[in-house]
Coordinates of C-alpha atoms (C1' of nucleotides) in Angstrom, one line a residue:
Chain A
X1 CA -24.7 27.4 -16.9
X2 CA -22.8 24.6 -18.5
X3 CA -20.8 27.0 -20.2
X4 CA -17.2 25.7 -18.7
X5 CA -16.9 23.2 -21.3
X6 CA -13.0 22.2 -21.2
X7 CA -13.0 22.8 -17.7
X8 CA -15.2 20.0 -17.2
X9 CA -13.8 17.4 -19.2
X10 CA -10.2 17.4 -18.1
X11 CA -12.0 17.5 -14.4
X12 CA -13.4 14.1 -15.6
X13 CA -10.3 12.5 -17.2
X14 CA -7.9 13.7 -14.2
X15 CA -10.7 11.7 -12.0
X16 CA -10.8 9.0 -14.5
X17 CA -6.9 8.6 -14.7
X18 CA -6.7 8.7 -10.9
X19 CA -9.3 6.4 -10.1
X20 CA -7.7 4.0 -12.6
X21 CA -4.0 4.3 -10.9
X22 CA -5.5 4.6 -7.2
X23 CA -7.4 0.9 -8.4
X24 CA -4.3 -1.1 -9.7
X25 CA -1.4 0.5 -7.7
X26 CA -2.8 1.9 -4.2
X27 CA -2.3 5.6 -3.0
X28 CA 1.8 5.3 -2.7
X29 CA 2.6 3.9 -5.8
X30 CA -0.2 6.7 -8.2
X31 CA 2.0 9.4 -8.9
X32 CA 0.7 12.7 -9.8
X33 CA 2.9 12.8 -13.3
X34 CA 1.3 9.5 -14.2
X35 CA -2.3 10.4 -13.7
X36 CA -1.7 13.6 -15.7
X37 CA 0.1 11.7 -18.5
X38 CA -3.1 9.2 -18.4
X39 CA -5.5 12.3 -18.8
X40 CA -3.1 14.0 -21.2
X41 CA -2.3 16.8 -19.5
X42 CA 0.2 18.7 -17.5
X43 CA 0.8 17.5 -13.9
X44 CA 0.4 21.3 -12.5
X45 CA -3.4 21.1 -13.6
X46 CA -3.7 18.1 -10.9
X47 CA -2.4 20.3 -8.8
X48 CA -5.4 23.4 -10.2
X49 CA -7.8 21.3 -10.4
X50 CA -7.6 18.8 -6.9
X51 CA -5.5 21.3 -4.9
X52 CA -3.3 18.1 -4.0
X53 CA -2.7 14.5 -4.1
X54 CA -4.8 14.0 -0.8
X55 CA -7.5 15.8 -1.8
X56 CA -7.2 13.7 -5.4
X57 CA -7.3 10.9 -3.5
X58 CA -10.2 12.1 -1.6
X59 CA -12.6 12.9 -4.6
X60 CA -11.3 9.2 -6.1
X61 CA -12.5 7.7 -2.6
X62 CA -16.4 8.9 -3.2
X63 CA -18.4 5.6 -3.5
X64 CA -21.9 4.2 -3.1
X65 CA -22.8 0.9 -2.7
X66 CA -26.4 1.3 -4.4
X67 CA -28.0 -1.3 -1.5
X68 CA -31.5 -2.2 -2.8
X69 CA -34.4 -1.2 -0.1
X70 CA -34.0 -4.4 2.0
X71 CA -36.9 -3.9 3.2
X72 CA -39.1 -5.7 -0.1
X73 CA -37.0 -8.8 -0.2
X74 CA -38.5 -12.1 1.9
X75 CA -36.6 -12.8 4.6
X76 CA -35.7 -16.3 3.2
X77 CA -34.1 -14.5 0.0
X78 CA -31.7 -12.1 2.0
X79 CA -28.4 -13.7 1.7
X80 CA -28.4 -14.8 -1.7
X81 CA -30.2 -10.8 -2.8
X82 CA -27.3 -9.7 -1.0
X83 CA -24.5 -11.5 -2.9
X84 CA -25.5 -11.7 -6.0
X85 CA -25.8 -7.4 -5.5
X86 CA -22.0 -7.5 -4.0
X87 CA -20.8 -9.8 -7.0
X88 CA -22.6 -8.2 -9.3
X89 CA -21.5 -4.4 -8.1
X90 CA -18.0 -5.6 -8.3
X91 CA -18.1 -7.7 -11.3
X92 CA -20.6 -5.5 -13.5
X93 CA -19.1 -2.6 -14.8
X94 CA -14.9 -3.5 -15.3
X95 CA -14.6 0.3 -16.1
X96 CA -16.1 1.4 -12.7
X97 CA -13.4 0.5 -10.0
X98 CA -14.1 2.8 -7.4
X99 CA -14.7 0.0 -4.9
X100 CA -11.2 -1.9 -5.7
X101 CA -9.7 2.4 -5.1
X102 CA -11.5 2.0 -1.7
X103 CA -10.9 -1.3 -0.5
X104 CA -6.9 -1.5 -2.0
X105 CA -6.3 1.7 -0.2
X106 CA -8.1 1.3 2.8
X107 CA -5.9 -1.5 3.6
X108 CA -2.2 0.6 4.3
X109 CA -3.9 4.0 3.8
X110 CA -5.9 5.7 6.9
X111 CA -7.8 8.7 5.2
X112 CA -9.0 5.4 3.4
X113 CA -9.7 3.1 6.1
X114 CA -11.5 5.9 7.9
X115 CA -13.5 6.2 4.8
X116 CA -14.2 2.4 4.5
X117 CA -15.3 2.8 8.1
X118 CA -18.0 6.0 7.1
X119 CA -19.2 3.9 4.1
X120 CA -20.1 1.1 6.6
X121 CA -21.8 3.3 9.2
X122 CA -23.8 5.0 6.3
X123 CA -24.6 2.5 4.2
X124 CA -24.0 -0.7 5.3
X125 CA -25.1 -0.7 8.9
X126 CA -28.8 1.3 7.9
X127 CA -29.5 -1.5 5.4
X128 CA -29.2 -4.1 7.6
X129 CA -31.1 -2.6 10.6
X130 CA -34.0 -1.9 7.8
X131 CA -34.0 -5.9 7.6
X132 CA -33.4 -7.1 10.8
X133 CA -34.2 -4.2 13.2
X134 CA -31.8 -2.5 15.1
X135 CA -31.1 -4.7 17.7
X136 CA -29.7 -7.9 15.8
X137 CA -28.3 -5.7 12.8
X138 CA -25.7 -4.2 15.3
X139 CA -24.1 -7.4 16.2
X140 CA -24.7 -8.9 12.4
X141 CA -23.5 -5.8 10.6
X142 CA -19.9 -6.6 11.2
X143 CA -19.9 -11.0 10.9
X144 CA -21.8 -10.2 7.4
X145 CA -19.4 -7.7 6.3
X146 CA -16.7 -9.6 6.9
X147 CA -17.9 -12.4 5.4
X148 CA -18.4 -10.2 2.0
X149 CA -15.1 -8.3 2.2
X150 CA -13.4 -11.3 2.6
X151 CA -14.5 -12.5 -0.7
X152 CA -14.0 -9.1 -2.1
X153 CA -10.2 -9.5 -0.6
X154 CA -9.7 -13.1 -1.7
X155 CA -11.2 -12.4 -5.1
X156 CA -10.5 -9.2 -6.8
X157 CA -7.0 -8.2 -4.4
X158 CA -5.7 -11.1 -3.5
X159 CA -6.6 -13.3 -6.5
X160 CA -6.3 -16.4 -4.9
X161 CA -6.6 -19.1 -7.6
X162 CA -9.2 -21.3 -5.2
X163 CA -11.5 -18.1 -5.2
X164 CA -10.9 -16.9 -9.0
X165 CA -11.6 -20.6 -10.4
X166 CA -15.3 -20.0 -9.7
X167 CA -17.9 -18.9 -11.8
X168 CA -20.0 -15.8 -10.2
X169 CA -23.1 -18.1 -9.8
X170 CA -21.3 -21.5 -7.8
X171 CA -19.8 -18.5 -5.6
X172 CA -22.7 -17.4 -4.4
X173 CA -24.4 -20.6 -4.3
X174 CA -21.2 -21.8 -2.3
X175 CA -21.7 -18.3 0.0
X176 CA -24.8 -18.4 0.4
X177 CA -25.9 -21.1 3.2
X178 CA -22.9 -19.3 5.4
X179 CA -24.5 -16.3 5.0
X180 CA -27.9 -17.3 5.3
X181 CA -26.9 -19.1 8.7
X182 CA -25.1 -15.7 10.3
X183 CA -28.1 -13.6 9.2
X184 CA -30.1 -15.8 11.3
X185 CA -28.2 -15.6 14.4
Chain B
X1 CA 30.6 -22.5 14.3
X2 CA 29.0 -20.3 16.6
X3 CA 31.9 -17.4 16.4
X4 CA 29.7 -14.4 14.8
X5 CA 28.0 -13.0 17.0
X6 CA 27.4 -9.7 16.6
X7 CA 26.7 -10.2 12.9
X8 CA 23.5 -12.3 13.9
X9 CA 22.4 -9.8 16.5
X10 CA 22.3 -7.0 14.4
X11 CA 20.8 -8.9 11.4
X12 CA 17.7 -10.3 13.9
X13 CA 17.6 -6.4 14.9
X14 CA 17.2 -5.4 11.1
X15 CA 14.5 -8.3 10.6
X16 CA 12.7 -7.3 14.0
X17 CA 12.6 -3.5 12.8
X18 CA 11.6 -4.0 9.4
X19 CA 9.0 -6.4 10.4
X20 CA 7.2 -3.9 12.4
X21 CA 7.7 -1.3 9.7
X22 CA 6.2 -3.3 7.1
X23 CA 3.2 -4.6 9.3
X24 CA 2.4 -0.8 10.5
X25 CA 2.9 0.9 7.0
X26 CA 3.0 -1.4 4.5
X27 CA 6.1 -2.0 1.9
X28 CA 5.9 1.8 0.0
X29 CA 5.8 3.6 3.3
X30 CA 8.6 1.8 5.1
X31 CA 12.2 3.1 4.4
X32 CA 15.5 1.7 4.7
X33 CA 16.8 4.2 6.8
X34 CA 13.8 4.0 9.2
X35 CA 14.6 0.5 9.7
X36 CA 17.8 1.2 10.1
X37 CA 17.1 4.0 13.0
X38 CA 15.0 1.3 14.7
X39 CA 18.3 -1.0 14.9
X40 CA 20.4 1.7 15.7
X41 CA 23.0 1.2 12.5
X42 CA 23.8 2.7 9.4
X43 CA 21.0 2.5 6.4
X44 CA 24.1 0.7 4.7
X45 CA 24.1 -2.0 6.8
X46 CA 20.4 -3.1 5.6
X47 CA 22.0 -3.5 2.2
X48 CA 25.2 -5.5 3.4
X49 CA 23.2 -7.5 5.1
X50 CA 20.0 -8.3 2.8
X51 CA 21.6 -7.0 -0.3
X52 CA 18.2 -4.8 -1.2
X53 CA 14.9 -3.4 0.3
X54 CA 13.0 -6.1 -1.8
X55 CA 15.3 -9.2 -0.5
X56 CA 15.0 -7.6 3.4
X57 CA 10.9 -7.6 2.5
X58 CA 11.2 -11.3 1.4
X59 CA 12.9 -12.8 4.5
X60 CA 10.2 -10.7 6.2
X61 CA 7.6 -12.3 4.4
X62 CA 8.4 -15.5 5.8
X63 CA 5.4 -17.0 7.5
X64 CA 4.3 -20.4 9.0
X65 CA 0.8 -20.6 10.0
X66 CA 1.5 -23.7 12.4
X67 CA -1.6 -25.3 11.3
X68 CA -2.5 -28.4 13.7
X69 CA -3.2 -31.5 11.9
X70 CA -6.8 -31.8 11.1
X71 CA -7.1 -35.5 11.0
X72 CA -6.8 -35.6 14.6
X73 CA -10.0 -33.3 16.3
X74 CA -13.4 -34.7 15.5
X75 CA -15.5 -34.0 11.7
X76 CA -17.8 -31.6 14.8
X77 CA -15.4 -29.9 15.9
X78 CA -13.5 -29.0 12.7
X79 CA -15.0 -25.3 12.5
X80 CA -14.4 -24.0 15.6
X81 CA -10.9 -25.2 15.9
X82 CA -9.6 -23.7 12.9
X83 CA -11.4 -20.2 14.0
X84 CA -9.6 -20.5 17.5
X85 CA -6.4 -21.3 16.0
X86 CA -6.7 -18.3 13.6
X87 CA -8.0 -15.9 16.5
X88 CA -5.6 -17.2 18.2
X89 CA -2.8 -16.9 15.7
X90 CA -3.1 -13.4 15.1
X91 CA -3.7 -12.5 19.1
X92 CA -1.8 -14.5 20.9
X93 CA 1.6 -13.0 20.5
X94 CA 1.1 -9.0 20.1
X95 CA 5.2 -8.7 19.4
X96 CA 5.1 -11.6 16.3
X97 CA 3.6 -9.2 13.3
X98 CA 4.7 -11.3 10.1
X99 CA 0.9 -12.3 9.2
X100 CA 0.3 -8.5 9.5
X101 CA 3.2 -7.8 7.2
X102 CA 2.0 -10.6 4.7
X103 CA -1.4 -9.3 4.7
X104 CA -1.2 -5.8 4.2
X105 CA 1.5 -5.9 2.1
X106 CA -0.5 -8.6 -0.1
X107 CA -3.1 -6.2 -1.0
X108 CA -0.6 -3.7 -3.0
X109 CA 2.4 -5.8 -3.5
X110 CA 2.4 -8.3 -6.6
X111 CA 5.4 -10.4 -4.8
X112 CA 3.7 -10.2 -1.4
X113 CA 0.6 -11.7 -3.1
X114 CA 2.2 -13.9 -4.6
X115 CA 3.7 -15.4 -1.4
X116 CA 0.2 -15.2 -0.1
X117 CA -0.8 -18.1 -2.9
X118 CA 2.3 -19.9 -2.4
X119 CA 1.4 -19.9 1.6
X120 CA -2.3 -21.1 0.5
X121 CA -0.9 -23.5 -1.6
X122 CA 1.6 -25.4 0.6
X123 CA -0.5 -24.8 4.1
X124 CA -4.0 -24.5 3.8
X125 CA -4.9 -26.5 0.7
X126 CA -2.9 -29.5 2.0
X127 CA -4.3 -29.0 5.9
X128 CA -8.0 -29.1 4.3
X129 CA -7.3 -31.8 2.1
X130 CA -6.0 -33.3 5.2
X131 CA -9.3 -33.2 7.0
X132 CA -12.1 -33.3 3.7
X133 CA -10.4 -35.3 1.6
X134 CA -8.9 -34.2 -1.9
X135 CA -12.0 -33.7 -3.9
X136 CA -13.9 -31.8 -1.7
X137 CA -11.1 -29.7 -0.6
X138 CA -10.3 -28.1 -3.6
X139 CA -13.8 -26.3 -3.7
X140 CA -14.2 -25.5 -0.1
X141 CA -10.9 -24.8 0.9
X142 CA -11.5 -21.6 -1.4
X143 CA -14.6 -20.3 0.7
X144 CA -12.7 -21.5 3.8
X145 CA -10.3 -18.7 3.0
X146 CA -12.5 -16.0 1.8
X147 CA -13.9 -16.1 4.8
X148 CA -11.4 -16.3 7.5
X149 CA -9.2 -13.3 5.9
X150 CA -12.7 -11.5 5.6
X151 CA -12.5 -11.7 9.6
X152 CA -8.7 -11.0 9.6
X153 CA -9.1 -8.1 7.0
X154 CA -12.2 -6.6 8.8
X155 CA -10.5 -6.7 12.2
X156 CA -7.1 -6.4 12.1
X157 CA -6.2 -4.0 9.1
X158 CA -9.6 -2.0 8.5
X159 CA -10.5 -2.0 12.4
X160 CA -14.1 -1.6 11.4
X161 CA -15.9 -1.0 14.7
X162 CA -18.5 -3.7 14.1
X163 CA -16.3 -6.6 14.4
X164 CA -13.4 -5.0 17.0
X165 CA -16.0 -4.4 19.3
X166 CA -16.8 -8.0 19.7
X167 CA -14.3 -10.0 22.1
X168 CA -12.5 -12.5 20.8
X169 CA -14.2 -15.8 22.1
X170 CA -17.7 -14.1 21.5
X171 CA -16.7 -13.5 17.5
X172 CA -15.6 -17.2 17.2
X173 CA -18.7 -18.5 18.3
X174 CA -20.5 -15.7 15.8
X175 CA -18.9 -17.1 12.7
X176 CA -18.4 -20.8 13.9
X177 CA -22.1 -21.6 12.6
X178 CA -21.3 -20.3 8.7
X179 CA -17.8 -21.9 8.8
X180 CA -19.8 -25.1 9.7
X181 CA -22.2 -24.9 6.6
X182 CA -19.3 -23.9 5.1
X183 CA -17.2 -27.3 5.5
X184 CA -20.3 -29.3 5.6
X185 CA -20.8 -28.2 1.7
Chain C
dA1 C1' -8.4 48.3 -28.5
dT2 C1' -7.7 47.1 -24.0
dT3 C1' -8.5 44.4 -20.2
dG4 C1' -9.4 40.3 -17.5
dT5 C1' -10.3 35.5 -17.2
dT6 C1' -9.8 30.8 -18.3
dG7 C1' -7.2 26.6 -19.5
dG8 C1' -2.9 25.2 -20.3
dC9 C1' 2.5 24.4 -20.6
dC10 C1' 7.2 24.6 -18.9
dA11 C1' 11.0 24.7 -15.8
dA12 C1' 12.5 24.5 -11.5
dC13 C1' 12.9 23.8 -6.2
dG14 C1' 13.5 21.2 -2.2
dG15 C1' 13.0 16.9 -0.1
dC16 C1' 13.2 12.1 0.3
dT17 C1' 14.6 7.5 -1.5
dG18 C1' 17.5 3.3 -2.5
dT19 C1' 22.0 2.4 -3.2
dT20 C1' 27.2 2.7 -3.5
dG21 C1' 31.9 3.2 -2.4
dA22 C1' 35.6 5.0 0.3
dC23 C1' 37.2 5.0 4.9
dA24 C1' 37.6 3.7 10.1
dT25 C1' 38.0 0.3 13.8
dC26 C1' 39.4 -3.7 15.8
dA27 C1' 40.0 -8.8 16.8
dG28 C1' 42.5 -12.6 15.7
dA29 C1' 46.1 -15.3 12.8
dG30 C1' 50.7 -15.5 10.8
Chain D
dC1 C1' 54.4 -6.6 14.7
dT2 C1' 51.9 -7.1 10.6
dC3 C1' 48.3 -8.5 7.9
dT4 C1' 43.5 -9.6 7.0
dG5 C1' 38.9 -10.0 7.3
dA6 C1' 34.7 -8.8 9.5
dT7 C1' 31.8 -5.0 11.3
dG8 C1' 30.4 -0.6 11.0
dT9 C1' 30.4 4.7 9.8
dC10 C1' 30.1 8.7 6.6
dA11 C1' 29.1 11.2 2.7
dA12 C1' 27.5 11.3 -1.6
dC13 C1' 25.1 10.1 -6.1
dA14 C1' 21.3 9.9 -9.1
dG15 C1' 16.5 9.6 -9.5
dC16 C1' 11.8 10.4 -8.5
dC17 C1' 8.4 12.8 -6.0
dG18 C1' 4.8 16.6 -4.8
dT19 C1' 4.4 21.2 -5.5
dT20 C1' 5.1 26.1 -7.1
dG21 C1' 5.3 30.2 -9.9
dG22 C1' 5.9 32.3 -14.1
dC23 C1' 4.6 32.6 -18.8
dC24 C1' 1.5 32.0 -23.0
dA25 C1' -2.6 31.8 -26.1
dA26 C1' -7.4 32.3 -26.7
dC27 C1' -11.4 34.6 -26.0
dA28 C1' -15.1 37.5 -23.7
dA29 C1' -16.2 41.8 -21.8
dT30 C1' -15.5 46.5 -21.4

DNA sequence: ATTGTTGGCCAACGGCTGTTGACATCAGAG
DNA sequence: CTCTGATGTCAACAGCCGTTGGCCAACAAT
């Protein structure tokens, strides 16, 4: 069965490549001849491979969040479990950048955006209502998550020198009374 | 003094075009010659009059936030002003798009981010400072930030339904309580 | 030995882009 | 009337883009 050998690999640097491009330069500027270059190959295997740049873009666009059960936390350790999980998902691995591909593109891109939009109904929004039952996780949902993107935005896009200068640990600490106040209602 | 007319109609035409282009699709996806369509002249024009697509995205970059001055409403008050202003801001005139150009732009556009800082820099930083004083500024006006373009991000350019489905008076008074903690360090 | 499949390269097409320069029009100054 | 400068049009250039189709080498199966 895992015969393909070749096949495999180049699947894996195109995705790599991609991912990487997608991540620094958004969907417009990632161009098809760059990516192959990346992964060493010609730009007609992009083409064999992903069938085209959408659907390149597509597979680049998979992403999950890994929530923790919300469930087994206290209630009085909510906010700060959830931010040090979003820093940390973010900051952990620099060679994973599938969330800066989702949320860089989401921004001018709408098969990314609508994306963005499934990730929060499917992930996001059940967490929350594990936590907080469904009723207040409905209206929550949406403060919290843009209270979180906006540090993603601020941080990792945007770069704003205020939001950089801090160490992981006083950024949560700083985020976390805000956050523990909304999730209270 | 006053003896060119048509030359400033037309170039407020271009300006008013390429705003919206920029603001709807972001700098990549908005061509000269669309903007040019939109004013009803010749793509050439664009360049006699702004010299390149880069210099006609600058002047479209320019933004004032029209911050009040802080000193003036009460220490109590402080949160829910600045959320009003901002709602407001970004609602109140459906035809004036430039903080939607800024901000989408901003997110794959080195020179729009860098405007974004500059904007930070001379506006908000100073504004807070204003109200805070210096020291305390500096740290919060950082969070202050992350957390209003968290709302204007998850609203305005991802359009997740969470936070368009709440009116606009009913989301200021949801996020009013964190900003508070916020400001109150 | 022949056939078919797999993984890969190469060259090209058609389309769109920013940008340029030559030409047209026309009002006002000499 | 003539000249000049501003305002605008037209057509084209050169470059990059996504995408396509044909060709090639290696190798497994017949």
């Amino acid at each position: 069965m895992t015969e393909r050998r070749s096949s495999d690999r180049t699947r894996a640097a195109i995705l790599r490549a991609a991912r990487e491009r997608f991540a620094a330069h958004g969907y417009e500027r990632t161009t098809i001849r760059a990516v192959a270059a990346d992964a060493e190959i010609d730009p007609s295997m992009v083409m064999r491979y992903f069938g085209s740049k959408e659907q390149l873009f597509d597979a680049a666009l998979a992403v999950d969040l890994r929530l923790p059960d919300l469930r087994a936390v206290p209630a009085g350790e909510l906010p700060a479990t959830l931010l040090r999980h979003f820093v940390e998902r973010w900051e952990g691995d620099p060679a994973d950048d599938t969330l800066l591909v989702l949320l860089r593109s989401a921004v001018t891109n709408e098969q990314a955006a609508a994306r963005m939009r499934e990730v929060f109904a499917t992930q996001v929004a059940p967490a929350l209502a594990a936590a907080l039952g469904p009723e207040r996780a409905a209206r929550t949902a949406g403060l919290v998550s843009s209270q979180l993107l906006g540090l993603a935005l601020t941080r990792y896009l945007l770069r704003l020198p205020a939001v950089t200068a801090l160490a992981a640990d006083d950024l949560v600490a700083g985020l976390t009374p805000a956050l523990a106040v909304t999730l209270a209602g």
